[in-house]
């Protein structure tokens, strides 16, 4: 019988370096996505301002408007704001949102109409109707308040209540702090998302939006 000198030395399979790199990239991507979802989850829990002031300004961030009225997401935000207003009827309100290409009116106008139909005094509401995204919501709202209330100043300890869908608040807080330099006077009110398809959609979309805002939404020039 002939001796097989190769017995016990089975040839090793060559690893595909591209497959290994792809696997590593996938693992890093999943870890990064998980970390972003954690940041979003923490923001969704809401926060309460550490300091108060003579004025409290509630900013309601807009969302899609349909022909028959606010979308479900926007109505969730408005109902959350109304619940707070019922306990704080003297609060100042800013509704922020422009008119999208697929909308028949500005989001600010739709919010104004909804709030006044539910008892809010229109004299307490200011409309910011030029924004097309979250960065512009904050930029335009701060400048609107600066112009219409001359005594307003970042240095005074007024309180701000920011209202939006729960998944949206981490991005809002990041941009708000970037614009004003502080969050100690900010309360957030997370609106529940009652529309299940929107919840699923935003689970995947919002991490990307958070990264985009972190990298690119950096220009804030608050009017003097």
Coordinates of N, CA and C in Angstrom, one line a residue:
X1 N 0.9 -1.2 0.0 CA 0.0 0.0 0.0 C 0.9 1.2 0.0
X2 N 0.5 2.2 -0.9 CA 1.3 3.4 -1.0 C 0.9 4.4 0.1
X3 N 1.9 5.0 0.6 CA 1.7 6.0 1.7 C 1.4 7.4 1.1
X4 N 0.3 8.0 1.5 CA -0.1 9.3 1.0 C 0.5 10.3 1.9
X5 N 1.6 11.0 1.4 CA 2.3 11.9 2.2 C 1.5 13.2 2.5
X6 N 0.4 13.4 1.8 CA -0.5 14.6 2.0 C -1.6 14.3 3.0
X7 N -1.7 13.0 3.6 CA -2.7 12.6 4.5 C -2.6 13.5 5.8
X8 N -3.8 14.0 6.2 CA -3.8 14.9 7.4 C -3.4 16.3 7.1
X9 N -3.0 16.6 5.9 CA -2.7 18.0 5.6 C -3.7 18.5 4.5
X10 N -5.0 18.6 4.9 CA -6.0 19.0 3.9 C -5.8 20.5 3.5
X11 N -5.9 20.8 2.3 CA -5.6 22.1 1.8 C -6.6 23.1 2.4
X12 N -6.1 24.3 2.9 CA -7.0 25.4 3.5 C -7.7 26.1 2.4
X13 N -8.9 26.5 2.7 CA -9.7 27.3 1.7 C -9.2 28.7 1.8
X14 N -9.1 29.3 0.7 CA -8.7 30.7 0.6 C -9.9 31.6 1.0
X15 N -9.6 32.6 1.9 CA -10.7 33.5 2.2 C -10.8 34.6 1.2
X16 N -12.0 35.0 0.9 CA -12.3 36.1 0.0 C -12.1 37.4 0.7
X17 N -11.1 38.2 0.4 CA -10.9 39.5 1.2 C -12.1 40.4 1.0
X18 N -12.7 40.4 -0.1 CA -13.9 41.3 -0.3 C -15.1 40.9 0.6
X19 N -15.3 39.6 0.7 CA -16.3 39.1 1.6 C -16.1 39.5 3.0
X20 N -14.8 39.3 3.5 CA -14.5 39.7 4.8 C -14.7 41.2 5.1
X21 N -14.3 42.0 4.1 CA -14.4 43.4 4.3 C -15.9 43.8 4.3
X22 N -16.7 43.1 3.5 CA -18.2 43.4 3.4 C -18.8 43.0 4.8
X23 N -18.4 41.9 5.3 CA -18.9 41.4 6.6 C -18.5 42.4 7.7
X24 N -17.3 42.9 7.7 CA -16.9 43.9 8.7 C -17.6 45.2 8.6
X25 N -17.9 45.6 7.3 CA -18.6 46.8 7.1 C -20.0 46.7 7.6
X26 N -20.6 45.5 7.4 CA -22.0 45.2 7.8 C -22.1 45.3 9.3
X27 N -21.1 44.7 10.0 CA -21.1 44.7 11.5 C -21.0 46.1 12.0
X28 N -20.1 46.9 11.4 CA -19.9 48.3 11.8 C -21.2 49.1 11.6
X29 N -21.8 48.8 10.4 CA -23.1 49.6 10.1 C -24.2 49.3 11.0
X30 N -24.3 48.0 11.4 CA -25.4 47.6 12.3 C -25.1 48.2 13.7
X31 N -23.9 48.2 14.1 CA -23.5 48.9 15.4 C -23.8 50.4 15.4
X32 N -23.4 51.0 14.3 CA -23.7 52.5 14.2 C -25.2 52.8 14.2
X33 N -25.9 51.9 13.5 CA -27.4 52.1 13.4 C -28.0 52.0 14.8
X34 N -27.5 50.9 15.5 CA -28.0 50.7 16.9 C -27.7 51.9 17.8
X35 N -26.5 52.4 17.6 CA -26.1 53.6 18.5 C -27.0 54.8 18.2
X36 N -27.3 55.0 16.9 CA -28.2 56.1 16.5 C -29.6 55.9 17.0
X37 N -30.1 54.7 16.9 CA -31.4 54.4 17.5 C -31.5 54.7 19.0
X38 N -30.4 54.4 19.7 CA -30.3 54.7 21.1 C -30.4 56.2 21.4
X39 N -29.7 56.9 20.6 CA -29.7 58.4 20.8 C -31.2 58.9 20.5
X40 N -31.8 58.4 19.5 CA -33.2 58.8 19.2 C -34.1 58.4 20.3
X41 N -34.0 57.2 20.8 CA -34.8 56.7 21.9 C -34.7 57.6 23.1
X42 N -33.4 58.0 23.5 CA -33.2 58.8 24.6 C -33.9 60.2 24.5
X43 N -33.8 60.8 23.3 CA -34.5 62.0 23.0 C -36.0 61.9 23.1
X44 N -36.5 60.7 22.7 CA -38.0 60.5 22.7 C -38.6 60.4 24.1
X45 N -37.7 60.3 25.1 CA -38.2 60.2 26.5 C -38.7 61.6 27.0
X46 N -38.3 62.7 26.4 CA -38.6 64.0 26.8 C -37.7 64.5 27.9
X47 N -37.7 65.8 28.1 CA -36.9 66.4 29.2 C -37.6 67.6 29.7
X48 N -37.3 68.0 30.9 CA -37.9 69.1 31.6 C -36.8 70.2 31.9
X49 N -37.2 71.4 31.6 CA -36.2 72.5 31.8 C -35.8 72.6 33.2
X50 N -34.5 72.9 33.4 CA -34.0 73.1 34.8 C -34.4 74.5 35.3
X51 N -34.6 75.5 34.5 CA -34.9 76.8 34.9 C -36.1 77.3 34.2
X52 N -36.8 78.2 34.8 CA -38.0 78.8 34.2 C -37.7 80.3 34.0
X53 N -38.8 81.0 33.6 CA -38.6 82.5 33.3 C -40.0 83.1 33.3
X54 N -40.0 84.4 33.0 CA -41.2 85.1 32.9 C -42.1 84.7 31.8
X55 N -41.5 84.3 30.7 CA -42.2 83.8 29.5 C -41.9 82.4 29.2
X56 N -42.9 81.7 28.7 CA -42.8 80.4 28.2 C -43.3 80.4 26.7
X57 N -42.4 79.9 25.8 CA -42.7 79.8 24.4 C -42.8 78.4 24.0
X58 N -43.9 78.0 23.5 CA -44.0 76.6 22.9 C -43.9 76.6 21.4
X59 N -43.0 75.9 20.9 CA -42.7 75.7 19.5 C -43.3 74.4 19.0
X60 N -44.2 74.4 18.1 CA -44.8 73.2 17.5 C -44.2 73.0 16.1
X61 N -43.5 71.9 15.9 CA -42.9 71.6 14.6 C -43.9 70.9 13.7
X62 N -43.9 71.4 12.5 CA -44.9 71.0 11.5 C -44.6 69.6 10.9
X63 N -45.6 69.2 10.2 CA -45.6 67.9 9.5 C -46.6 68.0 8.3
X64 N -46.7 66.9 7.6 CA -47.5 67.0 6.4 C -49.0 67.4 6.6
X65 N -49.5 68.2 5.7 CA -50.9 68.6 5.7 C -51.6 68.0 4.5
X66 N -52.8 67.4 4.8 CA -53.5 66.8 3.7 C -54.7 67.7 3.4
X67 N -55.4 67.3 2.3 CA -56.6 68.1 1.9 C -57.7 68.2 3.0
X68 N -57.8 67.1 3.7 CA -58.8 67.1 4.7 C -58.3 67.6 6.1
X69 N -57.1 68.1 6.2 CA -56.6 68.6 7.4 C -55.2 68.1 7.8
X70 N -54.8 68.2 9.0 CA -53.5 67.7 9.4 C -53.4 66.2 9.2
X71 N -52.2 65.8 8.9 CA -51.9 64.3 8.8 C -52.0 63.8 10.2
X72 N -52.0 62.4 10.4 CA -52.1 61.8 11.7 C -50.9 62.2 12.5
X73 N -49.7 62.3 11.9 CA -48.5 62.7 12.7 C -48.6 64.1 13.2
X74 N -49.1 65.0 12.4 CA -49.3 66.4 12.8 C -50.4 66.5 13.8
X75 N -51.4 65.8 13.7 CA -52.5 65.8 14.7 C -52.0 65.3 16.0
X76 N -51.2 64.3 16.0 CA -50.6 63.8 17.3 C -49.8 64.9 18.0
X77 N -49.0 65.7 17.2 CA -48.3 66.8 17.8 C -49.2 67.9 18.3
X78 N -50.2 68.2 17.6 CA -51.1 69.3 18.0 C -51.9 68.9 19.2
X79 N -52.3 67.6 19.3 CA -53.1 67.2 20.5 C -52.2 67.2 21.7
X80 N -50.9 66.8 21.5 CA -50.0 66.9 22.6 C -49.8 68.3 23.1
X81 N -49.7 69.2 22.2 CA -49.5 70.7 22.5 C -50.8 71.2 23.2
X82 N -51.9 70.8 22.8 CA -53.2 71.2 23.4 C -53.3 70.8 24.8
X83 N -52.9 69.5 25.1 CA -52.9 69.0 26.5 C -52.1 69.9 27.4
X84 N -50.9 70.3 26.9 CA -50.0 71.2 27.7 C -50.6 72.6 27.8
X85 N -51.2 73.1 26.7 CA -51.8 74.4 26.7 C -53.0 74.5 27.7
X86 N -53.7 73.4 27.9 CA -54.9 73.4 28.8 C -54.4 73.7 30.2
X87 N -53.2 73.3 30.5 CA -52.6 73.5 31.9 C -51.8 74.8 32.0
X88 N -51.5 75.3 30.8 CA -50.7 76.6 30.8 C -51.3 77.5 29.7
X89 N -52.5 78.0 30.0 CA -53.2 78.8 29.0 C -52.6 80.1 28.6
X90 N -51.6 80.6 29.4 CA -51.0 81.9 29.0 C -49.7 81.7 28.2
X91 N -49.4 80.5 27.8 CA -48.2 80.3 27.1 C -48.2 81.0 25.7
X92 N -47.1 81.4 25.2 CA -46.9 81.9 23.9 C -46.6 80.7 22.9
X93 N -47.2 80.7 21.7 CA -47.1 79.6 20.8 C -46.5 80.0 19.5
X94 N -45.6 79.3 19.0 CA -45.1 79.4 17.6 C -45.4 78.1 16.8
X95 N -46.1 78.2 15.7 CA -46.3 77.1 14.9 C -45.4 77.2 13.7
X96 N -44.6 76.2 13.4 CA -43.5 76.3 12.4 C -43.6 75.3 11.4
X97 N -43.8 75.8 10.1 CA -43.8 74.8 9.0 C -44.3 75.5 7.7
X98 N -43.6 75.4 6.7 CA -44.0 76.1 5.4 C -44.9 75.2 4.6
X99 N -45.0 75.6 3.3 CA -45.9 74.8 2.4 C -45.1 74.0 1.5
X100 N -45.3 72.7 1.6 CA -44.6 71.8 0.7 C -45.2 71.7 -0.7
X101 N -44.5 71.1 -1.6 CA -44.9 71.1 -3.0 C -46.3 70.3 -3.2
X102 N -46.5 69.4 -2.2 CA -47.7 68.6 -2.3 C -48.8 69.0 -1.3
X103 N -48.6 70.2 -0.8 CA -49.6 70.7 0.2 C -50.3 71.9 -0.3
X104 N -51.6 72.1 0.1 CA -52.4 73.2 -0.4 C -52.3 74.4 0.5
X105 N -51.7 74.3 1.7 CA -51.5 75.4 2.5 C -50.3 75.1 3.4
X106 N -49.8 76.2 4.0 CA -48.6 76.0 4.9 C -49.0 75.2 6.1
X107 N -48.0 74.4 6.6 CA -48.2 73.7 7.8 C -48.6 74.6 9.0
X108 N -47.9 75.8 9.0 CA -48.2 76.7 10.1 C -49.7 77.1 10.1
X109 N -50.2 77.4 8.9 CA -51.6 77.8 8.8 C -52.5 76.7 9.3
X110 N -52.2 75.5 8.8 CA -53.1 74.3 9.3 C -53.0 74.1 10.8
X111 N -51.9 74.3 11.4 CA -51.7 74.2 12.8 C -52.5 75.3 13.5
X112 N -52.4 76.6 13.0 CA -53.1 77.7 13.6 C -54.6 77.4 13.5
X113 N -55.1 76.9 12.4 CA -56.5 76.7 12.3 C -57.0 75.6 13.3
X114 N -56.2 74.6 13.4 CA -56.5 73.5 14.3 C -56.5 73.9 15.8
X115 N -55.5 74.7 16.2 CA -55.4 75.2 17.6 C -56.6 76.1 17.9
X116 N -56.8 77.1 17.0 CA -57.9 78.0 17.3 C -59.3 77.4 17.3
X117 N -59.4 76.3 16.5 CA -60.7 75.6 16.5 C -60.9 74.8 17.8
X118 N -59.8 74.6 18.5 CA -59.9 73.9 19.8 C -59.7 74.9 21.0
X119 N -59.9 76.1 20.7 CA -60.0 77.1 21.8 C -58.8 77.9 22.1
X120 N -57.7 77.8 21.4 CA -56.6 78.6 21.7 C -56.8 80.0 21.1
X121 N -56.5 81.0 21.8 CA -56.6 82.4 21.4 C -55.6 82.7 20.3
X122 N -56.0 83.1 19.1 CA -55.1 83.3 18.0 C -54.1 84.4 18.3
X123 N -54.4 85.3 19.2 CA -53.5 86.4 19.6 C -52.2 85.8 20.2
X124 N -52.3 84.6 20.8 CA -51.1 84.0 21.4 C -50.3 83.1 20.5
X125 N -50.7 83.1 19.2 CA -50.0 82.2 18.2 C -49.3 83.1 17.2
X126 N -48.0 82.7 16.9 CA -47.3 83.3 15.8 C -47.0 82.2 14.8
X127 N -47.1 82.6 13.6 CA -46.9 81.6 12.5 C -45.5 81.8 11.8
X128 N -44.8 80.8 11.7 CA -43.5 80.7 10.9 C -43.8 79.8 9.8
X129 N -44.0 80.4 8.6 CA -44.5 79.6 7.5 C -43.6 79.5 6.3
X130 N -42.3 79.6 6.5 CA -41.3 79.5 5.4 C -40.5 78.3 5.5
X131 N -40.5 77.5 6.5 CA -39.6 76.4 6.7 C -39.9 75.2 5.8
X132 N -38.9 74.5 5.4 CA -39.0 73.3 4.6 C -38.4 72.1 5.2
X133 N -37.7 72.3 6.3 CA -37.0 71.2 7.1 C -36.8 71.6 8.5
X134 N -36.2 70.7 9.3 CA -36.1 71.0 10.7 C -35.1 72.1 11.0
X135 N -34.0 72.1 10.2 CA -33.0 73.2 10.4 C -33.6 74.5 10.2
X136 N -34.4 74.7 9.1 CA -35.1 75.9 8.8 C -36.2 76.2 9.9
X137 N -36.8 75.2 10.4 CA -37.8 75.4 11.5 C -37.2 76.2 12.6
X138 N -36.0 75.7 13.1 CA -35.4 76.4 14.2 C -34.8 77.7 13.8
X139 N -34.1 77.8 12.7 CA -33.5 79.1 12.3 C -34.6 80.1 12.1
X140 N -35.7 79.8 11.4 CA -36.7 80.8 11.2 C -37.5 81.2 12.4
X141 N -37.7 80.2 13.3 CA -38.5 80.4 14.5 C -37.7 81.3 15.4
X142 N -36.5 81.1 15.6 CA -35.7 82.0 16.5 C -35.6 83.4 16.0
X143 N -35.4 83.6 14.7 CA -35.4 84.9 14.1 C -36.8 85.6 14.2
X144 N -37.8 84.8 14.0 CA -39.2 85.4 14.1 C -39.4 85.9 15.5
X145 N -39.1 85.1 16.5 CA -39.3 85.5 17.9 C -38.4 86.7 18.2
X146 N -37.2 86.7 17.7 CA -36.3 87.8 17.9 C -36.8 89.1 17.4
X147 N -37.4 89.1 16.2 CA -37.9 90.3 15.6 C -39.2 90.8 16.2
X148 N -40.1 89.8 16.5 CA -41.4 90.2 17.0 C -41.5 90.5 18.5
X149 N -40.4 90.0 19.2 CA -40.4 90.3 20.7 C -39.0 91.0 20.9
X150 N -38.9 92.3 20.8 CA -37.6 93.0 20.9 C -36.8 92.7 22.2
X151 N -37.5 92.4 23.3 CA -36.9 92.2 24.6 C -36.3 90.8 24.7
X152 N -36.6 90.0 23.7 CA -36.1 88.6 23.8 C -34.6 88.5 23.7
X153 N -34.0 87.7 24.5 CA -32.5 87.5 24.4 C -32.2 86.1 24.9
X154 N -31.2 85.5 24.3 CA -30.8 84.2 24.7 C -30.3 84.2 26.2
X155 N -29.9 85.3 26.7 CA -29.3 85.4 28.1 C -30.4 85.4 29.1
X156 N -31.6 85.7 28.8 CA -32.7 85.7 29.8 C -33.2 84.3 30.0
X157 N -33.6 83.9 31.2 CA -33.9 82.5 31.5 C -35.4 82.2 31.1
X158 N -35.8 82.5 29.9 CA -37.2 82.1 29.5 C -37.2 80.6 29.3
X159 N -38.3 80.0 29.2 CA -38.5 78.6 29.0 C -39.1 78.4 27.6
X160 N -38.6 77.3 27.0 CA -39.1 76.9 25.7 C -39.6 75.5 25.7
X161 N -40.7 75.3 25.2 CA -41.3 73.9 25.1 C -41.4 73.5 23.7
X162 N -40.6 72.5 23.3 CA -40.5 72.1 21.9 C -41.4 70.8 21.8
X163 N -42.3 70.9 20.8 CA -43.3 69.8 20.6 C -43.1 69.2 19.3
X164 N -42.9 67.9 19.2 CA -42.8 67.1 18.0 C -43.0 65.7 18.2
X165 N -43.0 64.9 17.2 CA -43.1 63.4 17.3 C -41.9 62.9 18.1
X166 N -42.0 61.9 18.9 CA -41.0 61.5 19.8 C -39.7 61.2 19.1
X167 N -39.7 60.5 17.9 CA -38.5 60.2 17.2 C -37.7 61.4 16.7
X168 N -38.4 62.6 16.6 CA -37.8 63.8 16.0 C -37.0 64.6 17.0
X169 N -37.2 64.4 18.3 CA -36.8 65.3 19.3 C -35.2 65.3 19.5
X170 N -34.6 64.2 19.3 CA -33.1 64.2 19.4 C -32.5 65.2 18.4
X171 N -33.0 65.1 17.2 CA -32.4 66.0 16.1 C -32.8 67.5 16.4
X172 N -34.0 67.7 16.9 CA -34.4 69.1 17.3 C -33.4 69.6 18.4
X173 N -33.2 68.8 19.4 CA -32.4 69.3 20.5 C -30.9 69.5 20.1
X174 N -30.4 68.7 19.2 CA -29.1 68.9 18.7 C -29.0 70.2 18.0
X175 N -29.9 70.5 17.1 CA -29.9 71.8 16.3 C -30.2 73.0 17.2
X176 N -31.1 72.8 18.1 CA -31.5 73.9 19.0 C -30.3 74.4 19.8
X177 N -29.5 73.4 20.4 CA -28.3 73.7 21.2 C -27.3 74.3 20.3
X178 N -27.2 73.9 19.0 CA -26.2 74.5 18.1 C -26.5 75.9 17.8
X179 N -27.8 76.2 17.8 CA -28.3 77.6 17.5 C -28.2 78.5 18.7
X180 N -28.5 78.0 19.8 CA -28.7 78.9 21.0 C -27.5 78.7 22.0
X181 N -26.9 77.6 22.0 CA -25.8 77.4 22.9 C -26.2 76.8 24.3
X182 N -27.5 76.5 24.4 CA -28.0 76.0 25.7 C -29.3 75.1 25.5
X183 N -29.4 74.3 26.5 CA -30.6 73.4 26.6 C -31.2 73.4 28.0
X184 N -30.6 74.1 28.9 CA -31.1 74.0 30.3 C -32.4 74.7 30.5
X185 N -32.9 75.5 29.5 CA -34.2 76.1 29.7 C -35.2 75.5 28.7
X186 N -34.9 74.3 28.2 CA -35.8 73.7 27.2 C -36.5 72.5 27.8
X187 N -37.8 72.4 27.6 CA -38.6 71.3 27.8 C -39.0 70.7 26.5
X188 N -39.0 69.4 26.4 CA -39.5 68.7 25.2 C -40.8 67.9 25.5
X189 N -41.7 68.0 24.6 CA -42.9 67.2 24.7 C -43.0 66.2 23.6
X190 N -42.7 64.9 23.8 CA -42.8 63.9 22.8 C -44.2 63.5 22.5
X191 N -44.6 63.7 21.2 CA -45.9 63.3 20.8 C -45.9 61.8 20.4
X192 N -46.8 61.0 20.8 CA -46.8 59.6 20.4 C -47.1 59.5 18.9
X193 N -46.6 58.4 18.3 CA -46.8 58.2 16.9 C -47.9 57.1 16.8
X194 N -49.1 57.5 16.5 CA -50.3 56.6 16.4 C -50.4 55.9 15.1
X195 N -49.7 56.4 14.1 CA -49.7 55.8 12.7 C -48.6 54.8 12.6
X196 N -48.9 53.5 12.6 CA -47.9 52.4 12.6 C -47.0 52.5 11.4
X197 N -47.5 52.6 10.2 CA -46.6 52.7 9.0 C -45.5 53.8 9.2
X198 N -46.0 55.0 9.7 CA -45.0 56.1 9.9 C -44.0 55.7 10.9
X199 N -44.3 55.0 12.0 CA -43.4 54.5 13.0 C -42.3 53.7 12.3
X200 N -42.7 52.7 11.5 CA -41.7 51.8 10.8 C -40.9 52.6 9.9
X201 N -41.5 53.5 9.1 CA -40.7 54.4 8.1 C -39.7 55.2 8.9
X202 N -40.1 55.8 10.0 CA -39.1 56.7 10.7 C -38.1 55.9 11.4
X203 N -38.3 54.7 11.7 CA -37.3 53.9 12.4 C -36.1 53.8 11.5
X204 N -36.3 53.7 10.2 CA -35.1 53.6 9.3 C -34.7 55.0 8.8
X205 N -35.6 55.9 8.6 CA -35.3 57.2 8.1 C -34.6 58.2 9.1
X206 N -35.0 58.2 10.3 CA -34.5 59.2 11.2 C -33.0 59.1 11.6
X207 N -32.5 57.9 11.7 CA -31.0 57.8 11.9 C -30.2 58.5 10.8
X208 N -30.7 58.3 9.6 CA -30.0 59.0 8.4 C -30.2 60.5 8.5
X209 N -31.4 60.9 8.9 CA -31.6 62.4 9.0 C -30.8 63.0 10.1
X210 N -30.6 62.2 11.2 CA -29.8 62.7 12.3 C -28.3 62.9 11.9
X211 N -27.8 61.9 11.1 CA -26.4 62.1 10.6 C -26.3 63.2 9.7
X212 N -27.3 63.4 8.8 CA -27.3 64.5 7.8 C -27.2 65.8 8.5
X213 N -28.1 66.0 9.5 CA -28.2 67.2 10.3 C -26.9 67.5 11.0
X214 N -26.3 66.5 11.6 CA -25.1 66.6 12.4 C -23.9 67.1 11.5
X215 N -23.9 66.6 10.3 CA -22.8 67.0 9.4 C -23.0 68.3 8.6
X216 N -24.2 68.6 8.2 CA -24.5 69.7 7.3 C -25.3 70.9 7.8
X217 N -26.2 70.6 8.8 CA -27.0 71.7 9.3 C -26.3 72.5 10.3
X218 N -25.4 73.4 9.9 CA -24.6 74.1 10.9 C -24.7 75.6 10.8
X219 N -25.4 76.1 9.8 CA -25.4 77.6 9.6 C -26.6 78.2 10.4
X220 N -26.3 78.9 11.4 CA -27.3 79.6 12.2 C -26.9 81.1 12.3
X221 N -27.6 82.0 11.8 CA -27.3 83.4 11.9 C -28.5 84.1 12.5
X222 N -28.5 84.2 13.9 CA -29.7 84.7 14.6 C -29.6 86.3 14.5
X223 N -30.7 86.9 14.0 CA -30.7 88.3 13.8 C -30.6 89.1 15.1
X224 N -29.8 90.2 15.0 CA -29.7 91.0 16.2 C -30.8 92.1 16.3

